[in-house]
mmCIF file of C-alpha atoms in Angstrom:
data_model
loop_
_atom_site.group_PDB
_atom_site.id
_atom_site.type_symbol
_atom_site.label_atom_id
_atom_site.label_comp_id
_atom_site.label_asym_id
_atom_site.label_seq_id
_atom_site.Cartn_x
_atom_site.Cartn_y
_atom_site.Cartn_z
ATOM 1 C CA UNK J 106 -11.436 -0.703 9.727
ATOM 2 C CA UNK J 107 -11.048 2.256 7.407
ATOM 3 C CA UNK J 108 -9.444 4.212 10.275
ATOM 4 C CA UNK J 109 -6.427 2.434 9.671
ATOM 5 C CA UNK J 110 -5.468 2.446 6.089
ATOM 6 C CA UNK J 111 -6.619 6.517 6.641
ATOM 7 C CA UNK J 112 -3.874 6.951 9.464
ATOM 8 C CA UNK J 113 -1.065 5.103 7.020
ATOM 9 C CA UNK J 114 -2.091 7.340 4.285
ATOM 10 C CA UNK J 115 -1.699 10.777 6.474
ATOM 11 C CA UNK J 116 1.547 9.375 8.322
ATOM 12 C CA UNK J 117 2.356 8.942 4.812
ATOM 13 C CA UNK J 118 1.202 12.688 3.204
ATOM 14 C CA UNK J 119 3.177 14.020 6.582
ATOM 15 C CA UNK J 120 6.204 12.446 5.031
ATOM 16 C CA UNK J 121 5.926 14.024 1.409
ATOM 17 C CA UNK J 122 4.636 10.843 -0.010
ATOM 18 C CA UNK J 123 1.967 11.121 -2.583
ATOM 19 C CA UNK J 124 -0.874 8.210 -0.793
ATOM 20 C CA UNK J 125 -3.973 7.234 -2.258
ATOM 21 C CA UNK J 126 -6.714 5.026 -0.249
ATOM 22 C CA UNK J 127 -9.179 2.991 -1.924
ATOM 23 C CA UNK J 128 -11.780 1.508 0.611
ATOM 24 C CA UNK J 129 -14.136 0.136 -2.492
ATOM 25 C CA UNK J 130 -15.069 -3.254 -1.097
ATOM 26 C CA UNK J 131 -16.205 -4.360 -4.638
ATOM 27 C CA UNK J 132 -12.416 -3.922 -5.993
ATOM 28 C CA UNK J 133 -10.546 -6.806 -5.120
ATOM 29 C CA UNK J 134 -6.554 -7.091 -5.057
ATOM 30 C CA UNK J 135 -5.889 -8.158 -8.324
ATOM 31 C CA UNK J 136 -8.504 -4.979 -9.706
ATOM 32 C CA UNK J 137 -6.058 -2.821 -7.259
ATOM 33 C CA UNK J 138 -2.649 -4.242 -8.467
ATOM 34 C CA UNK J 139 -4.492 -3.854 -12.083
ATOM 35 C CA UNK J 140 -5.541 -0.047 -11.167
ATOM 36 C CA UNK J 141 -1.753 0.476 -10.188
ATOM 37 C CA UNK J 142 -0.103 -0.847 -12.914
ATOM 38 C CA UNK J 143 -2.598 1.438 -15.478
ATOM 39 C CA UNK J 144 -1.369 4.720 -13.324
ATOM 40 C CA UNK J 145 1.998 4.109 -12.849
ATOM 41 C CA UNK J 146 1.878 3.736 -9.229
ATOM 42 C CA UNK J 147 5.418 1.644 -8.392
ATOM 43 C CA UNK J 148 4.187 0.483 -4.739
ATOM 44 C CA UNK J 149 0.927 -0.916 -3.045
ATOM 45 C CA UNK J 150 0.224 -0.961 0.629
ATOM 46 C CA UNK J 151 -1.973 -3.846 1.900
ATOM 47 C CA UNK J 152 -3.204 -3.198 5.196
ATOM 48 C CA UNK J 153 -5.547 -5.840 6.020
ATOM 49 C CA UNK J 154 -6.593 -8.138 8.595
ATOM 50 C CA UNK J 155 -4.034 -10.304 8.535
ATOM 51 C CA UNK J 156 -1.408 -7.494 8.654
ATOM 52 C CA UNK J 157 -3.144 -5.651 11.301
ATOM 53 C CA UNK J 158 -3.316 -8.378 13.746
ATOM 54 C CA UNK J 159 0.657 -8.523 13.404
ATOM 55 C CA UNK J 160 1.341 -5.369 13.407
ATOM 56 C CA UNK J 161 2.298 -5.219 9.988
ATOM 57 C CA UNK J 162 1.616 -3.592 6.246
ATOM 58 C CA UNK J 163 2.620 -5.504 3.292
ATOM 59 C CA UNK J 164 4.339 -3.647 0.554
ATOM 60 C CA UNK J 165 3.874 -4.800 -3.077
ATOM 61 C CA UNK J 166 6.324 -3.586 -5.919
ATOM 62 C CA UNK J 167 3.600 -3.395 -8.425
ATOM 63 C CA UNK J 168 6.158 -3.858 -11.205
ATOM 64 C CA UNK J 169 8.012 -6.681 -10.533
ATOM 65 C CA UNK J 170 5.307 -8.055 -8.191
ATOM 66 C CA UNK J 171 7.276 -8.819 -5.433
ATOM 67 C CA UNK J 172 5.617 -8.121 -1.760
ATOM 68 C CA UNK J 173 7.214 -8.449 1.584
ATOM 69 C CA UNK J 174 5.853 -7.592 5.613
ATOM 70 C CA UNK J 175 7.095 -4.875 7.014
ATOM 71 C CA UNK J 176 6.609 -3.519 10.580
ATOM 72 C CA UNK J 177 3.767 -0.813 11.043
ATOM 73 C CA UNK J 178 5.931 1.111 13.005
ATOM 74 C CA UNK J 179 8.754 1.643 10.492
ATOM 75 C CA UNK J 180 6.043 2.364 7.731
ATOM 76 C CA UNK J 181 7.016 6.326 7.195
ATOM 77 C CA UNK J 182 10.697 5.152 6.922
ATOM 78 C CA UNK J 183 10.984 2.192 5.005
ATOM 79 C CA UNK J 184 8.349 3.203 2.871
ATOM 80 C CA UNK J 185 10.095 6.192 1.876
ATOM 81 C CA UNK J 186 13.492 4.349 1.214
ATOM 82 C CA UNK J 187 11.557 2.150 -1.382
ATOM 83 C CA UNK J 188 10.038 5.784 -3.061
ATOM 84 C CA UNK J 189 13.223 7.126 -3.597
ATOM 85 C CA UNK J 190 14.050 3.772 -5.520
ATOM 86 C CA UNK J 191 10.685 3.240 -7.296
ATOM 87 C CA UNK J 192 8.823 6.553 -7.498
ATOM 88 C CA UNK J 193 6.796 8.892 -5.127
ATOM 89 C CA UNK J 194 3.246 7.779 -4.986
ATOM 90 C CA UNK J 195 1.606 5.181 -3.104
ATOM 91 C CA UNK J 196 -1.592 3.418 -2.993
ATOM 92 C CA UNK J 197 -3.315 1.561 -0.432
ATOM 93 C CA UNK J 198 -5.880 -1.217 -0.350
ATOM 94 C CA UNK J 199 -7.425 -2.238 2.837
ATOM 95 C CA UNK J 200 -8.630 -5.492 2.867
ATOM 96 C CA UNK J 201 -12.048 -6.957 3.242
ATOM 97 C CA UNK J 202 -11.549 -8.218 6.999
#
């Protein structure tokens, strides 16, 4: 559901992050991590299925390529403790379900 990636990326914007959605279903993960790495975006939101159905986003550190789960409800926060660290835009990929 598009909805979803679209809510993270305004909660996001509301927050002063820079967010980017991509809801291309012919560019998989590794074209996405790829896309990142090219622009200089630092982190990667995958907010798919799987993460949805727990109630979580997985954040990927596009540069050492490192992810971890973290809680959709502490997105704006923890999100935006990782920005100061790694840089101040974000992009999102929202899984084929």
């Amino acid at each position: 559901d598009p909805r979803h990636a679209l809510a993270l990326a305004t909660e996001l914007r509301a927050g002063g992050i820079r967010a980017e959605v991509t809801l291309d279903p012919k560019r998989n993960l590794m074209q996405q991590f790829t896309y990142a790495e090219r622009k200089g975006i630092p982190i990667v939101l995958i907010a798919g299925s799987d993460e949805r159905a727990a109630g979580k986003v997985t954040i990927r550190f596009v540069q050492v390529r490192q992810e971890r789960k973290i809680d959709r409800d502490e997105i704006a926060s923890r999100v935006g403790n990782e920005i100061r660290e790694w840089g101040n835009f974000v992009t999102m990929n929202l899984q084929k379900p």
